[in-house]
Coordinates of C-alpha atoms in Angstrom, one line a residue:
M1 CA -68.7 100.8 2.1
C2 CA -71.2 101.3 -0.6
G3 CA -73.2 103.8 -2.7
I4 CA -76.9 104.5 -2.1
T5 CA -79.5 106.2 -4.1
G6 CA -83.3 106.3 -4.6
W7 CA -86.3 108.5 -4.7
V8 CA -89.8 108.8 -3.3
D9 CA -92.9 110.1 -5.1
W10 CA -96.2 110.1 -3.2
S11 CA -98.3 110.9 -6.3
K12 CA -96.9 108.1 -8.6
N13 CA -96.3 104.4 -8.7
L14 CA -92.6 104.0 -9.2
S15 CA -92.6 100.2 -9.5
K16 CA -92.0 100.4 -13.3
N17 CA -89.2 102.9 -13.1
K18 CA -86.2 100.6 -12.8
E19 CA -84.5 102.1 -15.9
T20 CA -84.2 105.5 -14.1
L21 CA -83.2 103.9 -10.8
K22 CA -80.5 101.8 -12.6
A23 CA -79.1 105.0 -14.2
M24 CA -78.8 106.6 -10.8
T25 CA -77.2 103.5 -9.3
D26 CA -74.8 103.0 -12.2
A27 CA -73.6 106.6 -11.7
I28 CA -72.0 105.5 -8.4
E29 CA -70.9 102.0 -9.5
H30 CA -67.3 102.9 -8.4
R31 CA -68.5 103.1 -4.7
G32 CA -69.7 99.5 -4.8
P33 CA -68.1 97.5 -7.6
D34 CA -69.0 94.1 -6.1
A35 CA -72.8 94.0 -6.5
E36 CA -75.9 96.0 -7.3
G37 CA -79.4 95.9 -5.9
F38 CA -82.8 97.4 -6.6
W39 CA -86.1 97.6 -4.8
L40 CA -89.2 99.3 -6.3
K41 CA -92.7 99.3 -5.0
D42 CA -95.5 101.8 -5.2
H43 CA -94.1 105.2 -4.1
A44 CA -90.5 104.3 -3.5
A45 CA -87.5 103.2 -5.5
L46 CA -84.2 102.3 -3.7
G47 CA -80.9 101.4 -5.3
H48 CA -77.6 100.2 -4.0
R49 CA -74.0 99.5 -5.1
R50 CA -72.1 97.2 -2.7
L51 CA -68.4 97.1 -1.7
I52 CA -68.2 93.9 0.3
V53 CA -66.4 94.3 3.6
I54 CA -68.4 92.4 6.2
D55 CA -70.6 89.3 5.7
P56 CA -70.3 88.7 1.9
E57 CA -73.4 86.5 1.9
G58 CA -75.7 88.2 4.3
G59 CA -75.3 91.9 3.6
A60 CA -77.0 92.3 0.2
Q61 CA -79.1 95.5 -0.2
P62 CA -81.6 97.0 -0.4
M63 CA -82.6 95.0 2.7
V64 CA -86.3 94.7 3.2
Y65 CA -88.4 93.6 6.2
Q66 CA -92.1 92.9 5.9
I67 CA -94.8 93.5 8.6
G68 CA -98.1 92.3 7.3
E69 CA -98.5 93.8 3.9
D70 CA -96.2 96.7 4.7
H71 CA -92.5 96.8 3.8
I72 CA -89.6 98.6 5.5
A73 CA -86.7 98.9 3.0
L74 CA -83.2 100.1 3.7
T75 CA -80.3 101.3 1.5
Y76 CA -77.2 101.9 3.6
N77 CA -73.6 103.0 3.2
G78 CA -71.1 102.7 6.0
E79 CA -70.0 100.7 9.1
L80 CA -71.6 100.4 12.5
Y81 CA -68.6 99.9 14.8
N82 CA -70.9 98.9 17.7
Y83 CA -73.1 96.6 15.7
L84 CA -72.1 93.5 17.7
E85 CA -73.3 95.1 21.0
L86 CA -76.5 96.3 19.2
R87 CA -77.1 92.9 17.7
D88 CA -76.9 91.3 21.2
E89 CA -79.3 93.9 22.6
L90 CA -81.8 93.5 19.8
L91 CA -81.7 89.7 20.1
A92 CA -82.4 90.0 23.8
K93 CA -85.4 92.1 22.9
G94 CA -86.7 89.3 20.7
H95 CA -85.6 90.4 17.2
D96 CA -84.8 87.6 14.7
I97 CA -81.5 88.6 13.2
K98 CA -80.4 86.0 10.6
T99 CA -77.1 87.4 9.3
N100 CA -73.8 88.7 10.6
S101 CA -74.1 92.0 8.8
D102 CA -74.4 95.4 10.4
T103 CA -77.0 96.2 7.7
E104 CA -79.5 93.9 9.3
V105 CA -78.7 95.3 12.7
L106 CA -79.4 98.8 11.5
L107 CA -82.7 97.8 10.0
H108 CA -83.8 96.0 13.2
A109 CA -82.6 99.0 15.3
Y110 CA -85.1 101.1 13.2
L111 CA -87.8 98.6 13.8
E112 CA -87.1 98.8 17.5
W113 CA -86.5 102.5 18.1
D114 CA -87.9 104.2 15.0
T115 CA -86.0 107.4 14.1
D116 CA -84.3 107.3 17.6
C117 CA -82.3 104.3 16.3
I118 CA -79.7 106.8 15.0
R119 CA -78.9 107.8 18.6
H120 CA -77.7 104.3 19.3
F121 CA -75.2 104.1 16.4
N122 CA -71.4 104.5 16.6
G123 CA -70.0 104.5 13.1
I124 CA -69.7 106.1 9.8
F125 CA -73.0 105.9 7.9
A126 CA -75.5 107.4 5.5
F127 CA -78.8 105.6 4.9
G128 CA -82.3 105.9 3.5
I129 CA -85.3 104.0 5.0
W130 CA -88.7 103.8 3.3
D131 CA -91.4 102.8 5.8
E132 CA -94.7 101.8 4.1
R133 CA -96.5 101.8 7.4
Q134 CA -96.1 105.6 7.5
D135 CA -95.4 106.3 3.9
R136 CA -92.3 108.0 5.2
L137 CA -88.7 108.4 4.1
M138 CA -85.9 108.7 6.7
L139 CA -82.4 110.0 5.6
G140 CA -79.7 109.8 8.3
R141 CA -76.0 110.7 8.4
D142 CA -73.2 110.0 10.9
H143 CA -72.1 112.4 13.7
L144 CA -69.1 114.0 11.9
G145 CA -70.3 113.5 8.3
V146 CA -67.7 110.9 7.2
K147 CA -70.2 109.4 4.7
P148 CA -71.9 111.7 2.2
L149 CA -75.6 112.1 1.5
F150 CA -77.3 114.5 -0.9
F151 CA -81.0 115.1 -1.7
A152 CA -83.2 117.2 -3.9
E153 CA -86.9 118.1 -3.6
R154 CA -88.7 118.2 -6.9
E155 CA -92.5 118.6 -7.3
G156 CA -93.5 116.2 -4.5
Q157 CA -90.5 114.0 -5.0
I158 CA -87.4 113.4 -2.8
I159 CA -84.4 112.2 -4.8
F160 CA -81.3 111.2 -2.9
G161 CA -77.9 109.6 -3.2
S162 CA -74.4 109.3 -1.9
E163 CA -73.0 111.6 -4.6
I164 CA -74.4 114.5 -6.6
K165 CA -73.9 112.6 -9.9
S166 CA -76.5 110.1 -8.8
L167 CA -79.1 112.8 -8.5
L168 CA -78.1 114.4 -11.8
S169 CA -78.9 111.0 -13.4
H170 CA -82.5 111.5 -12.5
P171 CA -84.4 113.3 -15.4
D172 CA -86.0 115.9 -13.0
V173 CA -82.6 117.2 -11.6
E174 CA -80.8 119.7 -13.8
P175 CA -77.2 120.8 -13.5
E176 CA -77.7 124.5 -12.6
V177 CA -75.7 126.9 -10.5
D178 CA -76.9 130.3 -9.3
T179 CA -75.2 133.2 -7.6
E180 CA -75.0 131.4 -4.2
G181 CA -73.4 128.4 -5.9
L182 CA -70.7 130.4 -7.6
A183 CA -70.1 132.3 -4.4
E184 CA -69.4 128.9 -2.8
V185 CA -67.0 127.9 -5.6
F186 CA -65.1 131.2 -5.7
G187 CA -65.6 132.4 -2.2
L188 CA -65.1 129.3 -0.1
G189 CA -63.4 127.0 -2.5
P190 CA -63.8 123.2 -1.7
M191 CA -64.7 124.1 1.9
R192 CA -68.4 124.1 1.3
T193 CA -71.0 125.5 3.7
P194 CA -72.6 122.5 5.5
G195 CA -75.9 121.6 3.9
K196 CA -75.1 123.3 0.6
A197 CA -74.1 121.3 -2.5
V198 CA -73.4 124.2 -4.9
F199 CA -75.9 123.0 -7.5
K200 CA -79.2 124.8 -7.4
G201 CA -81.9 122.8 -5.7
I202 CA -79.5 120.1 -4.3
Q203 CA -78.8 120.0 -0.6
E204 CA -76.8 117.9 1.8
V205 CA -78.0 116.1 4.9
R206 CA -75.9 117.8 7.5
A207 CA -73.5 115.8 9.7
G208 CA -75.2 114.7 13.0
H209 CA -78.7 115.2 11.5
F210 CA -81.5 113.0 10.2
M211 CA -84.4 114.1 8.1
T212 CA -87.9 112.6 7.5
F213 CA -90.2 113.2 4.6
S214 CA -93.9 112.4 4.2
E215 CA -96.4 113.6 1.6
N216 CA -97.4 116.7 3.4
N217 CA -94.4 117.6 5.7
S218 CA -90.7 117.2 6.4
S219 CA -88.4 117.6 9.3
D220 CA -84.7 118.1 9.9
E221 CA -83.5 117.0 13.4
K222 CA -80.1 117.5 14.9
Y223 CA -79.5 114.3 16.9
W224 CA -75.9 115.1 17.9
M225 CA -74.0 118.2 18.8
L226 CA -71.0 119.4 20.7
K227 CA -71.8 120.4 24.3
S228 CA -69.5 122.7 26.3
K229 CA -68.7 122.0 29.9
E230 CA -65.8 122.4 32.2
H231 CA -63.0 119.8 31.7
T232 CA -62.3 118.5 35.3
D233 CA -59.9 115.6 34.5
D234 CA -56.3 116.1 35.4
V235 CA -53.5 115.6 32.8
E236 CA -52.9 112.0 33.7
T237 CA -56.5 111.0 33.6
T238 CA -57.0 112.9 30.3
V239 CA -54.0 111.1 28.7
N240 CA -55.3 107.7 29.9
T241 CA -58.9 108.5 28.6
I242 CA -57.6 109.5 25.2
R243 CA -55.5 106.4 25.0
E244 CA -58.3 104.1 26.0
L245 CA -60.8 105.7 23.6
L246 CA -58.3 105.3 20.7
E247 CA -57.5 101.7 21.6
D248 CA -61.2 100.8 21.7
T249 CA -61.8 102.7 18.5
V250 CA -59.0 101.1 16.6
K251 CA -59.9 97.6 17.7
R252 CA -63.5 98.2 16.5
Q253 CA -62.4 99.6 13.2
L254 CA -60.1 96.6 12.4
I255 CA -63.2 94.4 11.9
A256 CA -63.3 93.4 8.3
D257 CA -63.7 90.3 6.1
K258 CA -61.4 91.8 3.5
P259 CA -57.7 92.7 3.7
L260 CA -57.1 95.8 5.9
V261 CA -54.0 98.1 5.9
T262 CA -53.1 101.5 7.2
M263 CA -51.9 104.8 5.7
L264 CA -48.5 105.9 7.1
S265 CA -46.9 109.3 6.7
G266 CA -44.4 109.1 9.5
G267 CA -46.4 111.9 11.3
L268 CA -47.8 111.5 14.8
D269 CA -51.4 110.7 13.8
S270 CA -50.9 107.9 11.3
S271 CA -47.9 106.5 13.2
G272 CA -49.8 106.2 16.4
L273 CA -52.8 104.5 14.8
T274 CA -50.4 102.2 12.8
A275 CA -48.7 101.2 16.1
M276 CA -52.0 100.4 17.7
A277 CA -53.2 98.4 14.7
G278 CA -49.8 96.7 14.5
K279 CA -50.2 95.5 18.1
E280 CA -53.6 94.0 17.4
F281 CA -52.2 92.3 14.3
R282 CA -49.2 90.8 16.2
E283 CA -51.5 89.4 18.8
D284 CA -53.3 87.6 16.0
S285 CA -50.0 86.4 14.6
K286 CA -50.3 88.7 11.5
A287 CA -48.1 91.4 10.0
L288 CA -49.7 94.8 9.2
S289 CA -49.2 96.3 5.8
T290 CA -48.7 100.1 5.5
Y291 CA -48.6 102.5 2.6
S292 CA -47.1 106.0 2.1
I293 CA -46.8 108.5 -0.8
D294 CA -43.7 110.1 -2.2
F295 CA -42.8 112.0 -5.4
V296 CA -40.0 111.6 -7.9
N297 CA -36.9 113.6 -6.9
S298 CA -38.6 114.6 -3.7
E299 CA -35.3 114.7 -1.8
A300 CA -33.6 116.9 -4.3
D301 CA -36.6 119.2 -4.7
F302 CA -37.5 119.5 -1.1
E303 CA -37.6 123.0 0.5
E304 CA -38.6 123.5 4.1
D305 CA -41.4 125.9 4.6
F306 CA -44.1 126.9 7.1
L307 CA -46.2 123.8 6.4
R308 CA -43.6 121.1 5.6
R309 CA -40.6 120.8 8.0
D310 CA -38.9 117.7 6.6
L311 CA -39.4 114.7 4.3
D312 CA -41.8 112.0 5.3
E313 CA -40.0 108.9 4.0
P314 CA -37.2 108.7 6.6
W315 CA -39.9 108.8 9.3
V316 CA -42.1 106.4 7.5
N317 CA -39.2 103.9 7.5
R318 CA -38.5 104.5 11.1
V319 CA -42.1 103.8 12.2
S320 CA -42.5 100.8 9.8
E321 CA -39.4 99.2 11.3
H322 CA -40.5 100.0 14.9
V323 CA -44.0 98.5 14.4
G324 CA -42.8 95.7 12.1
T325 CA -45.0 96.4 9.1
N326 CA -44.8 95.3 5.5
H327 CA -44.4 98.7 3.9
T328 CA -44.9 100.0 0.4
S329 CA -44.1 103.5 -0.8
I330 CA -46.0 104.7 -3.8
V331 CA -43.8 107.1 -5.9
L332 CA -45.6 109.5 -8.3
D333 CA -44.3 111.7 -11.1
S334 CA -45.6 115.0 -12.5
D335 CA -47.0 113.4 -15.7
K336 CA -49.2 111.0 -13.7
L337 CA -50.4 113.8 -11.5
V338 CA -51.3 116.1 -14.4
D339 CA -52.9 113.3 -16.4
H340 CA -55.2 112.5 -13.6
L341 CA -55.9 116.0 -12.4
L342 CA -59.6 116.0 -13.3
V343 CA -60.4 112.6 -11.7
P344 CA -61.0 113.9 -8.2
M345 CA -63.3 116.6 -9.6
R346 CA -65.3 113.9 -11.3
A347 CA -65.4 111.9 -8.0
R348 CA -66.5 115.0 -6.0
D349 CA -68.8 116.5 -8.7
L350 CA -67.2 119.8 -7.8
P351 CA -63.8 121.4 -8.2
G352 CA -61.3 120.4 -5.5
V353 CA -57.7 121.1 -4.3
G354 CA -56.0 119.7 -7.4
E355 CA -52.7 118.0 -7.1
I356 CA -53.0 117.2 -3.4
E357 CA -56.3 115.4 -4.1
T358 CA -54.9 113.7 -7.3
S359 CA -52.0 112.2 -5.4
L360 CA -54.4 110.8 -2.8
Y361 CA -56.6 109.2 -5.5
L362 CA -53.5 107.6 -7.1
L363 CA -52.3 106.3 -3.7
F364 CA -55.7 104.6 -3.1
T365 CA -55.6 103.2 -6.6
E366 CA -52.4 101.4 -5.8
M367 CA -53.6 100.4 -2.3
K368 CA -56.7 98.9 -3.8
K369 CA -54.6 96.3 -5.6
D370 CA -53.7 94.7 -2.3
A371 CA -56.6 95.6 0.1
T372 CA -60.1 96.8 0.5
V373 CA -60.0 98.8 3.8
A374 CA -57.5 101.2 5.4
L375 CA -57.2 103.2 8.6
S376 CA -56.2 106.9 8.2
G377 CA -55.0 109.5 10.6
E378 CA -57.3 112.1 9.1
S379 CA -59.0 114.6 11.4
A380 CA -56.5 114.5 14.3
D381 CA -55.4 118.1 13.6
E382 CA -59.0 119.3 13.6
V383 CA -60.1 117.6 16.8
F384 CA -56.8 118.0 18.8
S385 CA -56.5 121.7 17.7
G386 CA -53.2 120.9 15.9
Y387 CA -52.9 123.9 13.6
P388 CA -50.7 126.9 14.3
W389 CA -53.7 129.2 13.8
F390 CA -54.9 128.2 17.3
H391 CA -52.4 130.5 19.0
Q392 CA -52.0 133.3 16.4
E393 CA -54.0 136.4 17.2
E394 CA -54.3 137.4 13.6
Y395 CA -56.3 134.4 12.8
L396 CA -58.2 134.2 16.1
D397 CA -59.5 137.7 15.6
A398 CA -60.4 137.4 11.9
D399 CA -63.9 137.8 10.6
I400 CA -63.6 135.0 8.0
F401 CA -62.5 131.4 8.2
P402 CA -58.7 131.3 9.0
W403 CA -57.8 129.1 6.0
L404 CA -59.3 131.6 3.6
M405 CA -56.8 134.2 4.8
N406 CA -54.0 132.2 3.2
L407 CA -55.7 131.7 -0.1
G408 CA -55.8 135.3 -1.3
N409 CA -58.7 137.0 -3.0
M410 CA -60.2 134.9 -5.8
G411 CA -62.3 137.9 -6.7
G412 CA -59.3 139.5 -8.4
I413 CA -59.4 137.1 -11.3
L414 CA -63.2 137.5 -11.9
K415 CA -64.8 139.9 -14.3
D416 CA -66.0 143.1 -12.6
D417 CA -69.7 142.3 -13.2
I418 CA -69.3 138.8 -11.7
Q419 CA -67.5 140.2 -8.7
E420 CA -70.3 142.7 -8.2
K421 CA -72.9 139.9 -8.3
L422 CA -71.1 137.4 -6.1
Q423 CA -69.8 139.9 -3.4
L424 CA -67.3 137.3 -2.2
K425 CA -66.0 139.1 0.8
Q426 CA -69.5 139.6 2.1
Y427 CA -70.4 136.0 1.4
Q428 CA -67.3 134.8 3.4
K429 CA -68.2 137.0 6.4
E430 CA -71.9 135.9 6.4
R431 CA -71.0 132.2 6.3
Y432 CA -68.4 132.8 9.1
Q433 CA -71.0 134.6 11.2
E434 CA -73.5 131.7 10.7
A435 CA -70.9 129.4 12.2
L436 CA -70.2 131.7 15.1
E437 CA -73.8 131.7 16.0
E438 CA -73.9 127.9 16.3
I439 CA -71.1 127.6 18.8
P440 CA -72.1 126.2 22.2
E441 CA -70.2 128.8 24.4
L442 CA -69.0 127.8 27.8
E443 CA -70.4 130.0 30.5
G444 CA -67.8 132.2 32.0
E445 CA -65.1 131.4 29.4
T446 CA -63.5 134.5 28.0
G447 CA -60.4 135.9 26.3
M448 CA -58.0 133.5 24.6
E449 CA -59.7 130.3 25.7
A450 CA -63.1 131.5 24.3
K451 CA -61.4 132.4 21.0
Q452 CA -59.7 129.0 20.8
R453 CA -63.0 127.2 21.4
R454 CA -64.5 129.2 18.5
M455 CA -61.5 128.2 16.3
S456 CA -61.9 124.6 17.3
Y457 CA -65.6 124.7 16.3
M458 CA -64.7 126.2 12.9
F459 CA -62.3 123.4 12.2
I460 CA -64.5 120.6 13.3
T461 CA -67.7 121.8 11.5
R462 CA -66.3 123.7 8.5
F463 CA -62.8 122.5 7.6
L464 CA -63.0 118.8 8.6
P465 CA -66.0 118.2 6.3
F466 CA -63.8 119.2 3.4
M467 CA -61.1 116.8 4.5
L468 CA -63.6 114.0 4.9
D469 CA -65.1 114.7 1.5
R470 CA -61.7 114.6 -0.1
K471 CA -60.8 111.3 1.5
D472 CA -64.2 109.6 0.8
R473 CA -64.4 110.6 -2.9
A474 CA -60.8 109.8 -3.6
S475 CA -61.0 106.4 -2.0
M476 CA -64.5 105.4 -3.1
M477 CA -63.7 106.3 -6.7
T478 CA -61.4 103.3 -6.6
G479 CA -63.9 101.1 -4.6
F480 CA -61.7 101.4 -1.5
E481 CA -62.9 102.0 2.1
V482 CA -61.0 104.4 4.4
R483 CA -61.8 104.5 8.1
V484 CA -61.0 107.5 10.4
P485 CA -60.6 106.5 14.0
F486 CA -60.0 110.1 15.1
C487 CA -63.6 110.9 14.1
D488 CA -65.1 108.6 16.7
Y489 CA -67.8 110.9 18.2
R490 CA -66.9 109.8 21.7
L491 CA -63.4 111.0 21.3
V492 CA -64.5 114.2 19.6
E493 CA -66.9 115.0 22.5
Y494 CA -64.2 114.4 25.1
L495 CA -61.6 116.5 23.2
W496 CA -64.0 119.4 22.6
N497 CA -63.8 120.5 26.3
I498 CA -60.1 119.9 26.9
P499 CA -58.5 123.4 27.2
Y500 CA -56.2 124.3 24.4
E501 CA -53.2 124.7 26.7
M502 CA -53.7 121.1 27.9
K503 CA -54.0 119.9 24.3
R504 CA -50.7 121.7 23.7
I505 CA -48.9 120.4 26.8
D506 CA -45.1 120.2 26.6
D507 CA -45.2 123.3 24.4
I508 CA -45.9 121.4 21.2
E509 CA -49.1 121.0 19.1
K510 CA -51.1 117.9 20.1
G511 CA -48.9 117.4 23.1
I512 CA -51.6 115.5 24.9
L513 CA -51.9 113.0 22.0
R514 CA -48.1 112.6 22.0
R515 CA -48.3 111.6 25.6
A516 CA -51.2 109.2 24.9
F517 CA -49.0 107.4 22.3
A518 CA -46.1 107.0 24.8
D519 CA -46.3 103.2 25.0
Y520 CA -46.6 102.9 21.2
L521 CA -44.0 105.1 19.6
P522 CA -40.4 106.1 20.1
E523 CA -39.9 109.5 21.5
D524 CA -38.3 111.0 18.4
V525 CA -41.4 110.0 16.4
R526 CA -43.8 111.2 19.0
Y527 CA -42.1 114.7 19.0
R528 CA -41.6 115.1 15.3
K529 CA -42.9 118.6 14.5
K530 CA -46.1 118.6 12.4
S531 CA -45.5 118.5 8.6
A532 CA -48.4 118.9 6.2
Y533 CA -49.5 116.4 3.5
P534 CA -46.7 116.3 0.9
S535 CA -46.8 118.0 -2.4
T536 CA -44.7 117.7 -5.5
K537 CA -42.0 120.4 -5.9
D538 CA -41.2 119.4 -9.5
D539 CA -41.1 122.5 -11.8
E540 CA -42.5 120.3 -14.6
Y541 CA -45.8 120.1 -12.9
L542 CA -46.3 123.8 -12.8
Q543 CA -45.2 124.2 -16.4
R544 CA -47.7 121.6 -17.6
V545 CA -50.7 123.2 -15.9
Q546 CA -49.5 126.6 -17.2
R547 CA -49.6 125.2 -20.7
W548 CA -52.9 123.6 -20.1
M549 CA -54.4 126.9 -18.8
L550 CA -53.1 128.7 -21.9
N551 CA -54.9 126.2 -24.1
V552 CA -58.1 126.9 -22.2
L553 CA -57.7 130.6 -22.6
D554 CA -57.0 130.2 -26.3
D555 CA -60.2 128.1 -26.8
P556 CA -63.2 130.5 -27.3
D557 CA -65.6 127.7 -26.3
S558 CA -64.1 127.4 -22.8
P559 CA -67.0 128.1 -20.4
I560 CA -64.8 129.6 -17.7
L561 CA -64.1 132.6 -20.0
S562 CA -67.5 134.1 -19.2
L563 CA -66.4 134.4 -15.6
I564 CA -62.7 135.4 -15.5
K565 CA -60.4 138.2 -16.5
E566 CA -58.5 136.5 -19.3
D567 CA -55.6 139.0 -19.1
V568 CA -55.0 138.4 -15.4
V569 CA -55.2 134.6 -15.7
R570 CA -52.9 134.7 -18.8
E571 CA -50.3 136.6 -16.7
I572 CA -50.4 133.8 -14.1
A573 CA -50.2 131.1 -16.7
E574 CA -47.3 132.7 -18.4
G575 CA -45.5 133.3 -15.1
R576 CA -45.7 137.1 -15.4
H577 CA -48.0 138.0 -12.6
P578 CA -46.2 140.0 -9.9
G579 CA -48.0 138.6 -7.0
I580 CA -49.0 135.0 -7.9
D581 CA -46.3 132.6 -8.7
G582 CA -44.8 129.3 -7.6
S583 CA -47.0 127.2 -5.3
R584 CA -49.8 129.9 -5.3
A585 CA -49.9 129.8 -9.1
K586 CA -50.0 126.1 -9.1
G587 CA -52.9 125.9 -6.7
L588 CA -54.9 128.6 -8.5
L589 CA -54.4 127.1 -12.0
D590 CA -55.3 123.6 -10.7
Y591 CA -58.5 125.0 -9.4
L592 CA -59.4 127.1 -12.5
L593 CA -58.7 124.1 -14.8
Q594 CA -61.1 122.0 -12.7
I595 CA -63.8 124.7 -12.7
N596 CA -63.6 124.9 -16.5
A597 CA -63.8 121.2 -16.9
W598 CA -66.6 121.0 -14.4
L599 CA -68.7 123.6 -16.2
K600 CA -68.1 121.9 -19.5
E601 CA -68.4 118.2 -18.6
Y602 CA -71.5 118.6 -16.4
Q603 CA -73.0 121.0 -18.9
I604 CA -73.8 123.4 -16.1
R605 CA -76.2 126.2 -16.8
I606 CA -75.2 129.4 -14.9
N607 CA -78.1 131.4 -13.7
L608 CA -77.1 134.7 -12.2

């Protein structure tokens, strides 16, 4: 995994602009702490920060191929899990591939198939290719959007990078937010609209898309999409297909020249992947290492609720013993969580979900001490329809995204004139309607099944990107790569058309996945009820963020004061608000503290 950046200007010679390119590249040094690279020539400048995972000697970037006097230059972030097959295919076609890196395979795939190369890839990737033969830039992103890629168009220039901070390091990109940007922040929270980056004039290459830019035109092409068709496989065939796809995916994603581990929560998803990976390790006479997260006094503080049924650690130990892993539990306290609250915001360049993101970052920080790569169970709930909302009429019939119904109305804390300008409820409905219009409906499907298909689309295309953003930024902030086998596009395509009732076979969420893991996990682990990502229940955490918020309110220079009703937020921070307390208060204060720091640290100009 790496960080990429660069820009193209058809009206200028950029070969002398290394200082700007280096600033853009330095901004994402954390994504690639092992090496840096630059390529500047005429109208293009490409930068790269490298995290070495495969082929330490042969994968240096930007990678350049020369045809006559023309150069084709690549800066690339990600992994191609089918690169060995592609390498063989390209060699058979006469390509001279000198290294063992997937980077060179990607470059030669472009030389062979031009922009259609992206249709040959199975992996997680974001890349930029400058082709001097056509004076054209190509930007491409993987099927589900695991790897990030942002761009800005400025007066005949295209400026791009893995993270927004890289673009903001270019002198022509200013940190400005307009009405739509603030509506994203307060109306949708961290679950951004695909393609939007909150900052005015900065956009995101959408998942499953590639874009091309030349001097006089540009194009945006969707190369992959979900297609609806009748699922004709019986239950046994479906179970076997899921198992075979996961086995193949895990095997591919274990390829690395650096130490690889897995994340283990004791839940179905991470446990199943750990068991599959552990089997591969044992066959190679190795022991797999696993990591989990816990909190000080978690057992004493635990309270069962709708999202969290029981503690993870007993199940973590059960799975670790069953698979035979070397397990490490990372235990965090409230002080560490609060002290690092703003780090994920700086990683994301946008406010996030607070303590839940902070703990993930701290977990990766510890894992990085022993490894460079990890497998994660992320996205199984989204692609297997594992959330309770899939069978609850209240959410299936809503006119906004279901997760927003649980967050409450952020507009209530905004000043009246800001509320009037942002129109948050209307903004939420419009973004939801846009998503509805994209859905590939199945002809003849009606009633509950049609509603569940719509819900599935929302989670795959609107909620999952947030989860992937969270994991990418939290891990790459520490120079650590996390792979997500459940995001293999072949698996997602297959699952898309499985009826919800079959996914929920045995009257339990993700029942079909539980059956697929039958040969890998004990029955009690397979049928453990879903429990959400853990969160601290320590009262000290809430008290500390309350005090922090009060300090923000008492500082007349706090930029957030121009947006919020101070009296309402003060009530929340003092624990006096009649409707917002406990975990809701904690989440809201986490978010507001991040917004204030974001506005201040990034020196954002608000233009309403």
